[in-house]
Coordinates of N, CA and C in Angstrom, one line a residue:
Chain U
A1 N -138.7 -1.4 105.0 CA -137.3 -0.8 105.2 C -137.0 -0.2 105.7
Q2 N -135.4 -0.2 106.7 CA -135.4 1.1 107.5 C -134.4 2.0 107.1
S3 N -134.8 3.3 107.3 CA -134.6 4.3 106.3 C -134.0 5.9 107.1
V4 N -133.3 6.8 106.7 CA -133.7 8.2 107.0 C -134.1 8.9 106.6
A5 N -134.9 10.2 106.6 CA -135.0 10.8 106.0 C -134.9 12.3 106.2
Q6 N -133.9 12.8 105.4 CA -133.7 15.0 105.5 C -134.2 15.5 104.9
P7 N -135.4 16.1 104.9 CA -137.0 16.4 103.7 C -136.1 18.1 102.9
E8 N -134.8 18.2 103.3 CA -134.5 19.3 102.3 C -132.9 19.8 102.6
D9 N -132.6 20.3 100.9 CA -131.6 19.5 100.4 C -131.0 20.6 101.2
Q10 N -131.4 21.8 101.2 CA -130.5 22.9 101.5 C -131.4 24.3 102.8
V11 N -130.4 24.4 103.3 CA -131.4 25.3 105.0 C -130.4 26.4 104.6
N12 N -131.0 27.7 104.4 CA -130.6 28.8 104.3 C -131.0 29.7 105.4
V13 N -129.6 30.4 106.1 CA -129.7 31.0 107.6 C -129.1 32.2 107.1
A14 N -129.1 33.5 107.7 CA -128.3 34.7 108.3 C -127.7 34.0 109.7
E15 N -126.2 35.1 109.9 CA -125.5 34.8 110.8 C -126.7 35.7 112.1
G16 N -126.4 34.4 113.0 CA -127.0 35.0 114.2 C -128.5 34.7 114.5
N17 N -128.9 34.4 113.2 CA -130.4 33.5 113.8 C -130.1 32.0 114.2
P18 N -131.1 31.4 114.9 CA -131.4 30.3 115.1 C -131.3 29.4 113.8
L19 N -131.0 27.8 113.8 CA -131.0 27.2 112.8 C -131.6 25.8 112.9
T20 N -132.7 25.3 112.5 CA -132.7 23.9 112.5 C -132.1 22.7 111.7
V21 N -132.2 21.8 111.5 CA -132.3 21.0 110.1 C -132.5 19.9 110.6
K22 N -133.6 19.6 110.0 CA -134.7 18.2 110.1 C -134.6 16.9 109.9
C23 N -134.8 15.9 110.9 CA -134.6 14.5 110.6 C -135.5 13.7 110.7
T24 N -135.9 12.7 109.9 CA -137.1 11.7 110.5 C -136.9 10.2 109.8
Y25 N -136.8 9.4 111.2 CA -136.8 7.9 111.1 C -137.3 6.7 111.2
S26 N -137.3 6.3 110.0 CA -138.2 4.7 110.1 C -137.1 3.5 110.6
V27 N -137.3 3.2 111.5 CA -136.3 2.1 112.0 C -137.1 1.4 114.1
S28 N -137.3 0.0 112.5 CA -138.2 -0.6 114.4 C -137.3 -0.5 115.7
G29 N -138.2 -0.7 116.6 CA -137.5 -1.0 117.5 C -137.4 0.9 118.5
N30 N -135.9 0.7 119.4 CA -135.9 1.7 120.2 C -134.0 2.2 119.0
P31 N -133.9 3.0 118.7 CA -132.3 2.8 117.6 C -132.0 4.3 117.8
Y32 N -130.7 4.3 117.9 CA -129.9 4.6 118.6 C -129.7 6.0 117.0
L33 N -129.6 7.3 117.3 CA -129.4 8.4 116.7 C -128.4 9.7 116.3
F34 N -127.4 9.6 115.3 CA -126.2 10.9 116.2 C -126.9 11.5 114.6
W35 N -126.0 12.6 114.7 CA -125.6 14.1 113.9 C -123.9 13.4 113.6
Y36 N -123.8 14.1 112.1 CA -122.1 14.3 111.3 C -122.2 15.7 110.3
V37 N -120.9 16.2 110.0 CA -120.8 16.9 109.9 C -120.2 17.3 108.8
Q38 N -120.0 17.0 107.6 CA -118.8 17.0 106.1 C -118.6 18.3 105.9
Y39 N -116.8 19.0 105.6 CA -116.6 20.3 105.2 C -116.1 19.2 103.8
P40 N -116.1 19.9 102.8 CA -115.8 19.7 101.2 C -114.4 18.5 101.7
N41 N -114.8 17.5 100.5 CA -113.5 16.7 100.5 C -113.1 16.2 101.9
R42 N -113.1 16.6 102.9 CA -113.0 15.8 103.5 C -114.4 14.2 104.3
G43 N -113.9 13.7 105.5 CA -115.0 12.6 106.4 C -115.5 13.3 107.3
L44 N -116.2 12.7 107.5 CA -117.6 13.0 108.5 C -116.8 12.9 109.7
Q45 N -117.6 13.6 110.6 CA -117.0 14.5 112.3 C -118.4 14.5 112.9
F46 N -117.9 13.6 113.8 CA -119.5 13.3 114.8 C -119.7 14.8 115.6
L47 N -121.0 15.1 115.9 CA -121.2 15.7 116.5 C -122.0 15.8 117.7
L48 N -123.0 14.4 117.7 CA -123.8 13.9 119.0 C -124.6 13.3 118.6
K49 N -124.9 12.6 119.7 CA -125.7 11.6 119.4 C -127.0 11.0 120.5
Y50 N -127.5 10.4 120.0 CA -128.7 10.4 121.6 C -129.3 9.1 121.3
I51 N -128.8 8.4 123.0 CA -129.2 6.8 122.7 C -129.7 6.2 124.1
T52 N -130.5 7.4 125.3 CA -131.3 7.2 125.9 C -131.2 8.3 126.9
G53 N -132.4 8.6 127.7 CA -132.6 9.6 128.7 C -133.4 10.9 128.2
D54 N -132.3 11.9 129.0 CA -133.2 13.2 128.2 C -133.1 13.3 126.8
N55 N -134.1 13.7 126.3 CA -134.4 14.2 124.6 C -133.5 15.0 124.4
L56 N -133.4 16.2 125.0 CA -132.6 17.3 124.3 C -131.4 16.7 124.5
V57 N -130.2 16.3 123.4 CA -129.0 16.1 123.5 C -128.1 17.6 122.8
K58 N -126.7 17.7 124.0 CA -126.2 18.7 123.2 C -125.0 18.2 123.2
G59 N -124.1 18.8 122.1 CA -123.2 17.8 121.1 C -121.7 18.8 121.2
S60 N -121.2 19.1 119.8 CA -119.9 19.3 119.7 C -120.5 21.4 119.2
Y61 N -119.7 22.1 119.6 CA -119.9 23.4 118.3 C -121.0 24.2 118.6
G62 N -122.0 24.2 119.7 CA -122.9 24.5 120.1 C -124.2 24.1 119.5
F63 N -124.2 22.7 118.9 CA -125.0 22.4 118.3 C -125.8 21.1 119.0
E64 N -127.5 20.9 119.2 CA -128.4 20.3 120.4 C -129.0 19.8 119.2
A65 N -129.6 18.4 119.9 CA -130.5 17.5 119.1 C -132.2 17.3 119.6
E66 N -133.0 17.3 118.9 CA -134.2 17.4 119.4 C -134.6 15.7 119.2
F67 N -135.0 14.4 120.0 CA -135.6 13.7 120.2 C -137.5 13.1 120.1
N68 N -137.5 12.8 119.0 CA -139.2 12.9 119.1 C -139.8 12.1 118.6
K69 N -140.3 11.0 120.2 CA -140.4 9.3 119.9 C -141.7 9.2 119.2
S70 N -142.5 10.3 119.4 CA -144.3 10.0 118.6 C -143.6 10.1 117.4
Q71 N -142.9 11.7 116.9 CA -143.1 11.8 116.0 C -141.9 11.3 114.5
T72 N -140.9 10.3 115.8 CA -140.3 9.6 115.1 C -139.4 11.1 114.3
S73 N -138.8 12.0 115.0 CA -137.5 12.7 114.4 C -136.8 13.3 115.3
F74 N -135.7 14.1 114.7 CA -134.3 13.6 115.7 C -133.4 14.8 115.0
H75 N -133.8 16.3 115.1 CA -134.6 17.4 114.6 C -132.7 18.2 115.4
L76 N -131.8 18.8 114.2 CA -130.3 19.2 114.9 C -130.7 20.9 115.0
K77 N -131.0 21.5 116.2 CA -130.7 23.3 116.5 C -129.5 23.8 117.0
K78 N -129.3 24.7 116.2 CA -128.7 25.6 117.0 C -128.9 26.7 117.4
P79 N -129.0 27.8 118.7 CA -129.7 29.0 118.8 C -128.7 30.0 117.8
S80 N -127.8 30.0 117.4 CA -126.8 31.4 116.8 C -126.9 31.1 115.6
A81 N -126.4 31.0 114.7 CA -125.9 30.2 113.2 C -124.4 31.7 113.4
L82 N -123.4 30.5 112.9 CA -121.9 31.6 112.7 C -122.1 31.1 111.3
V83 N -121.2 31.6 110.1 CA -120.6 31.8 108.6 C -120.0 30.2 108.6
S84 N -118.9 29.8 109.6 CA -117.7 28.8 110.2 C -119.3 27.1 109.9
D85 N -120.0 27.6 110.1 CA -121.5 26.2 110.9 C -122.0 25.8 109.4
S86 N -121.5 26.7 108.0 CA -121.7 26.2 106.9 C -121.1 25.0 105.8
A87 N -121.8 23.6 105.9 CA -121.8 22.4 105.2 C -122.5 21.6 105.3
L88 N -121.8 20.5 104.8 CA -123.0 19.2 104.8 C -123.7 18.5 105.8
Y89 N -124.7 18.3 106.3 CA -125.1 17.6 107.5 C -126.4 16.3 107.9
F90 N -125.4 15.5 108.0 CA -125.7 14.0 107.7 C -126.8 13.7 109.5
C91 N -127.8 13.2 108.6 CA -128.5 12.0 110.1 C -127.7 11.2 109.8
A92 N -128.3 10.0 111.1 CA -127.8 8.9 111.2 C -128.7 8.1 112.0
V93 N -129.0 7.0 112.5 CA -129.9 5.7 113.0 C -128.9 4.7 112.7
R94 N -129.1 4.2 114.1 CA -128.1 2.6 114.8 C -129.3 1.9 114.7
P95 N -129.6 0.7 113.9 CA -131.4 0.3 114.5 C -130.5 -0.6 115.8
N96 N -130.7 -0.8 116.7 CA -131.0 -1.5 117.9 C -131.0 -3.0 118.2
Q97 N -129.8 -3.5 117.1 CA -129.8 -4.7 117.1 C -128.6 -4.7 116.3
A98 N -128.1 -5.9 116.9 CA -126.4 -6.3 117.1 C -126.1 -6.4 115.2
G99 N -124.8 -5.7 115.4 CA -124.2 -5.8 114.3 C -124.6 -5.4 113.5
T100 N -125.8 -4.6 113.4 CA -126.0 -3.5 111.7 C -125.0 -2.0 112.1
A101 N -125.3 -1.4 110.8 CA -124.3 -0.9 111.3 C -125.9 0.9 110.8
L102 N -124.3 2.0 110.4 CA -125.3 2.9 110.4 C -126.2 3.5 109.2
I103 N -127.3 3.8 109.2 CA -128.0 3.8 107.9 C -127.7 5.6 108.1
F104 N -127.4 6.1 106.8 CA -127.0 7.9 106.9 C -128.1 8.1 106.1
G105 N -128.9 9.8 106.5 CA -129.6 10.3 105.3 C -128.6 10.6 104.6
K106 N -129.3 11.0 103.3 CA -129.3 12.0 102.1 C -128.3 13.1 102.2
G107 N -128.6 13.9 103.2 CA -127.7 15.0 103.8 C -128.3 16.1 103.5
T108 N -128.3 17.6 104.0 CA -128.0 19.0 104.2 C -127.7 19.7 104.2
T109 N -127.2 20.6 103.3 CA -125.8 21.3 103.3 C -126.8 23.0 103.8
L110 N -126.1 23.0 104.7 CA -126.7 24.9 105.4 C -125.5 25.8 104.7
S111 N -126.1 26.4 105.2 CA -125.5 27.6 104.0 C -125.7 28.6 105.5
V112 N -125.2 29.6 105.9 CA -125.3 30.8 106.9 C -124.1 31.7 106.2
S113 N -125.6 33.0 105.9 CA -124.8 34.2 105.3 C -124.5 35.1 106.3
S114 N -123.5 35.9 105.3 CA -123.0 37.3 106.5 C -124.1 38.1 106.6
Chain I
E1 N -105.2 13.5 118.5 CA -106.3 12.8 118.7 C -106.2 11.8 118.2
A2 N -107.2 10.7 118.2 CA -106.7 9.8 117.5 C -107.3 9.7 116.1
E3 N -107.0 9.4 115.0 CA -107.6 9.4 113.7 C -107.5 8.2 113.2
V4 N -109.0 8.0 111.6 CA -108.7 6.9 111.5 C -107.8 7.5 110.2
A5 N -106.8 6.2 109.1 CA -105.7 6.8 108.2 C -106.4 6.1 107.2
Q6 N -106.4 7.1 105.8 CA -106.9 6.6 104.6 C -106.0 7.0 103.9
S7 N -105.6 5.9 102.7 CA -104.9 6.3 101.2 C -105.0 5.7 100.3
P8 N -105.0 6.4 99.2 CA -104.3 7.4 98.6 C -105.3 8.9 99.4
R9 N -105.2 10.1 99.3 CA -106.1 10.8 99.1 C -107.2 10.6 98.0
Y10 N -106.9 10.9 96.6 CA -107.4 11.2 95.4 C -106.5 10.3 94.7
K11 N -107.8 9.6 93.7 CA -107.1 8.3 92.7 C -107.7 8.9 91.3
I12 N -107.2 9.2 90.1 CA -107.6 9.3 89.4 C -107.4 7.8 89.3
T13 N -108.1 6.9 87.8 CA -107.2 5.6 87.1 C -108.9 5.9 85.9
E14 N -108.2 4.9 84.6 CA -108.5 4.7 83.4 C -109.8 3.4 84.2
K15 N -111.0 3.4 83.2 CA -112.1 2.2 83.5 C -111.4 1.2 82.9
S16 N -111.8 0.0 83.6 CA -110.9 -1.6 83.4 C -110.2 -1.7 84.4
Q17 N -109.1 -0.5 84.3 CA -107.7 -1.0 85.7 C -108.0 -1.1 86.7
A18 N -107.6 -1.6 87.8 CA -107.5 -2.4 88.7 C -107.4 -0.5 89.9
V19 N -107.6 -0.5 91.1 CA -107.8 0.4 92.3 C -107.3 -0.3 93.5
A20 N -107.0 0.3 94.3 CA -106.8 -0.3 95.9 C -107.4 1.0 96.9
F21 N -107.7 1.1 97.7 CA -107.7 1.9 99.0 C -107.4 0.8 99.9
W22 N -106.4 2.0 101.0 CA -105.8 2.0 102.3 C -106.6 2.3 103.7
C23 N -107.1 1.5 104.6 CA -107.3 1.8 106.1 C -106.6 1.6 107.3
D24 N -106.3 2.3 107.9 CA -105.4 2.3 108.9 C -106.8 3.0 110.3
P25 N -107.4 1.5 111.1 CA -108.1 1.9 112.4 C -108.0 3.0 113.4
I26 N -108.6 3.2 113.9 CA -108.3 3.7 115.7 C -108.0 2.5 116.4
S27 N -106.6 2.2 116.6 CA -106.1 1.2 117.5 C -107.3 1.1 118.7
G28 N -107.3 -0.1 119.1 CA -108.6 -0.6 119.8 C -110.1 -0.6 119.3
H29 N -110.1 -0.5 118.3 CA -111.4 0.0 117.7 C -111.9 -1.1 116.7
A30 N -111.9 -2.5 117.1 CA -112.6 -4.0 116.8 C -113.4 -3.5 115.2
T31 N -114.4 -2.3 115.0 CA -115.3 -2.6 113.9 C -115.0 -1.6 113.0
L32 N -115.1 -2.2 111.8 CA -114.2 -1.7 110.5 C -115.1 -1.3 109.3
Y33 N -115.2 -0.2 108.9 CA -116.6 -0.5 107.7 C -116.0 0.7 106.2
W34 N -116.7 0.2 105.5 CA -116.0 1.1 104.6 C -116.8 1.5 103.9
Y35 N -117.2 2.8 104.3 CA -118.6 3.6 102.9 C -118.6 4.1 101.7
R36 N -119.7 4.2 100.7 CA -119.0 4.7 99.4 C -120.0 5.9 99.6
Q37 N -119.6 7.0 98.7 CA -120.1 8.4 99.0 C -120.7 9.2 97.8
I38 N -121.3 8.5 97.2 CA -121.4 9.7 95.9 C -122.0 11.0 96.0
L39 N -121.2 11.6 95.0 CA -121.8 13.0 95.2 C -123.1 13.5 95.4
G40 N -123.5 13.8 96.4 CA -125.0 14.3 96.4 C -125.9 13.9 98.0
Q41 N -124.9 12.9 97.5 CA -125.9 11.3 98.3 C -125.3 11.6 99.8
G42 N -125.7 10.0 100.4 CA -125.3 10.4 101.9 C -124.5 9.0 101.6
P43 N -123.3 8.2 103.0 CA -122.6 7.6 102.4 C -123.3 6.2 102.7
E44 N -123.2 5.0 102.0 CA -124.0 4.0 102.4 C -122.6 2.3 102.1
L45 N -123.0 1.8 102.8 CA -122.1 0.4 103.8 C -122.1 0.2 102.7
L46 N -120.5 -0.7 102.0 CA -119.8 -1.8 101.3 C -119.5 -2.7 101.7
V47 N -119.2 -2.7 103.4 CA -118.7 -4.0 103.7 C -118.5 -3.4 105.7
Q48 N -118.8 -3.9 106.4 CA -118.5 -3.8 108.2 C -117.4 -5.4 108.5
F49 N -116.4 -5.3 109.0 CA -116.2 -6.1 109.5 C -115.8 -5.6 111.3
Q50 N -115.8 -7.0 111.8 CA -115.6 -7.4 113.5 C -114.5 -8.2 113.6
D51 N -113.5 -7.0 113.8 CA -112.1 -7.7 113.6 C -111.8 -8.5 112.4
E52 N -111.3 -9.7 112.2 CA -110.9 -9.9 110.6 C -111.9 -10.6 110.3
S53 N -113.3 -10.7 110.4 CA -114.2 -11.1 110.0 C -115.3 -10.5 109.6
V54 N -115.6 -10.8 108.0 CA -117.0 -10.0 107.3 C -118.5 -9.8 108.4
V55 N -118.7 -8.5 109.1 CA -120.0 -9.1 109.1 C -121.3 -8.5 108.5
D56 N -121.1 -7.8 107.8 CA -121.9 -7.3 106.5 C -120.9 -7.0 105.1
D57 N -121.4 -7.5 104.0 CA -121.0 -7.0 103.0 C -122.3 -7.9 101.6
S58 N -123.5 -6.9 102.3 CA -124.6 -7.6 101.4 C -124.9 -6.5 100.2
Q59 N -124.1 -5.0 100.2 CA -124.4 -4.8 99.4 C -122.7 -4.2 98.7
L60 N -122.2 -5.0 98.6 CA -120.4 -4.4 98.4 C -120.7 -5.8 97.1
P61 N -120.7 -4.9 95.3 CA -121.1 -5.6 94.6 C -119.2 -6.3 94.3
K62 N -119.8 -7.9 94.6 CA -118.7 -9.0 94.7 C -118.4 -9.1 93.6
D63 N -118.9 -9.2 91.9 CA -118.0 -8.8 90.9 C -116.9 -8.4 90.4
R64 N -117.1 -7.3 91.8 CA -115.5 -6.3 90.8 C -115.0 -5.9 92.6
F65 N -115.5 -6.0 93.5 CA -115.1 -5.2 94.7 C -114.8 -6.1 95.4
S66 N -113.6 -6.3 96.5 CA -113.1 -7.5 97.2 C -112.9 -6.1 98.6
A67 N -113.0 -7.1 99.5 CA -112.7 -6.4 101.0 C -111.8 -7.5 102.0
E68 N -110.5 -6.7 102.7 CA -109.7 -8.3 103.5 C -109.7 -7.0 104.8
R69 N -109.3 -8.0 105.5 CA -108.3 -7.1 107.4 C -107.9 -8.3 108.1
L70 N -106.8 -8.6 106.7 CA -106.9 -10.2 107.1 C -106.0 -10.7 108.8
K71 N -105.7 -9.1 109.3 CA -105.2 -10.1 110.6 C -106.0 -8.8 111.5
G72 N -106.9 -7.9 111.3 CA -107.5 -7.3 111.7 C -107.9 -6.1 112.1
V73 N -106.3 -5.4 111.6 CA -106.1 -4.0 111.5 C -106.6 -3.9 111.1
D74 N -105.3 -3.3 109.8 CA -106.1 -2.5 108.5 C -106.4 -3.2 107.4
S75 N -107.2 -2.8 106.8 CA -107.8 -3.1 105.6 C -107.5 -2.3 104.1
T76 N -107.6 -3.3 103.4 CA -107.9 -3.0 102.2 C -108.6 -3.0 101.0
L77 N -109.4 -1.7 100.5 CA -110.8 -2.1 99.9 C -109.8 -2.4 98.4
K78 N -110.6 -3.3 97.3 CA -109.8 -3.1 95.9 C -111.3 -2.9 95.1
I79 N -111.2 -2.9 93.3 CA -111.8 -2.5 92.7 C -111.3 -3.0 91.6
Q80 N -111.9 -4.2 90.9 CA -111.2 -4.9 89.9 C -112.3 -5.0 88.5
P81 N -112.6 -5.2 87.8 CA -111.8 -3.9 87.0 C -112.8 -2.2 87.3
A82 N -112.4 -1.1 87.4 CA -113.4 0.1 87.9 C -113.6 0.4 86.7
E83 N -114.6 1.0 87.1 CA -116.5 1.7 85.6 C -116.0 2.7 86.1
L84 N -116.7 3.8 85.0 CA -117.5 5.3 85.8 C -118.0 5.3 86.2
G85 N -119.1 3.9 87.0 CA -119.9 4.9 87.5 C -119.5 4.5 88.9
D86 N -118.0 3.7 89.3 CA -117.4 4.1 90.5 C -116.9 5.2 91.1
S87 N -116.9 5.9 90.4 CA -116.3 7.4 90.5 C -117.1 8.3 91.8
A88 N -116.5 8.1 93.3 CA -117.0 8.5 94.5 C -115.7 8.4 95.3
M89 N -116.3 9.1 96.2 CA -116.2 9.4 97.7 C -115.5 8.1 98.6
Y90 N -114.7 7.4 98.7 CA -114.2 6.1 99.6 C -114.6 6.3 100.9
L91 N -115.0 5.8 101.9 CA -114.6 6.3 103.4 C -114.9 5.1 104.2
C92 N -113.9 5.4 105.5 CA -112.8 4.4 105.6 C -113.8 5.0 107.5
A93 N -114.1 3.6 108.2 CA -114.6 4.4 109.6 C -114.2 3.7 110.6
S94 N -114.1 3.8 111.5 CA -114.1 2.7 112.7 C -114.9 3.1 114.4
S95 N -115.2 1.6 114.9 CA -115.9 2.1 116.3 C -115.2 0.7 117.5
F96 N -115.6 1.4 118.5 CA -115.4 -0.1 118.7 C -117.3 -0.6 119.0
P97 N -116.9 -1.4 119.2 CA -118.1 -3.1 119.0 C -119.3 -2.3 120.3
G98 N -120.5 -2.8 119.4 CA -121.3 -2.0 120.7 C -122.5 -1.5 119.7
Q99 N -123.8 -1.4 119.9 CA -124.6 -0.2 118.9 C -124.5 1.2 119.1
G100 N -123.9 1.6 120.7 CA -124.5 2.6 121.3 C -122.7 3.5 120.8
Y101 N -121.8 2.9 120.0 CA -120.9 4.0 120.0 C -121.3 4.6 118.4
G102 N -120.8 6.2 118.4 CA -120.4 6.0 117.0 C -119.4 6.3 116.7
Y103 N -119.1 6.4 115.0 CA -117.6 6.5 114.2 C -116.7 7.2 113.9
T104 N -115.4 6.7 113.5 CA -114.5 8.1 113.5 C -114.7 7.3 112.2
F105 N -114.5 8.5 110.8 CA -114.4 8.2 109.8 C -112.6 8.9 109.7
G106 N -112.1 8.3 108.8 CA -110.8 8.8 107.7 C -111.3 10.0 106.7
S107 N -110.3 10.5 106.6 CA -110.5 11.6 105.1 C -111.5 10.8 104.2
G108 N -111.2 10.2 103.7 CA -111.8 9.6 102.5 C -110.6 9.6 101.4
T109 N -111.3 8.1 100.3 CA -110.4 8.4 99.1 C -111.2 8.8 97.8
R110 N -111.2 10.2 96.9 CA -111.7 10.5 96.7 C -111.5 9.7 94.6
L111 N -112.4 9.1 94.5 CA -111.7 8.6 93.4 C -112.5 8.6 92.0
T112 N -111.5 8.7 91.0 CA -112.4 9.5 89.8 C -111.9 8.1 88.6
V113 N -112.8 7.9 88.2 CA -112.6 7.1 87.0 C -112.8 7.0 85.0
V114 N -112.4 7.3 84.8 CA -112.0 8.4 82.7 C -112.0 7.3 82.6

């Protein structure tokens, strides 16, 4: 079965420190990979995506993600965390198969302390 | 910036009652999705439309849930009768057709069944 795993329910970092939110996937072929962020009682907001090309993808609000095909991972990173980055982060994968929808991980809560 | 409109934002209903949610996607987005997000979990696809046609409703509990997009624009998701386990956030999203496109999500409808 095709799936996305976010192994950490919560990640805690201090403001100014680098952060990493992990994601691995199990999808056949060459999938498209996405990160979304969700604030309380709101919908999901797009952060970045990997389609093809450079393995390091830059997105909104200073976030970036690194695609690693051999490890089937797509970890989200930011060099210096802000308190305002505290939110729920979802990794999602879209199989390269016409008509298939995004498959989401269960989410990781990022908490940045001042 | 264009948005996906959803209403209502919050809904409280008694079990066994009927409830309906409405979604208006971004103009030009032919593909529309309804996802259900249970607290603490990632969104799960209920139904996917391409224009007015259902592409995937394999995870839609068809004994009580129905969805339509009659003119290929806005969409309605209905639950009848509602059950306690239906309490969740119902998210609508839209996108251009094609696997490389991300979604734009609405703010969601928070349903509480009592």
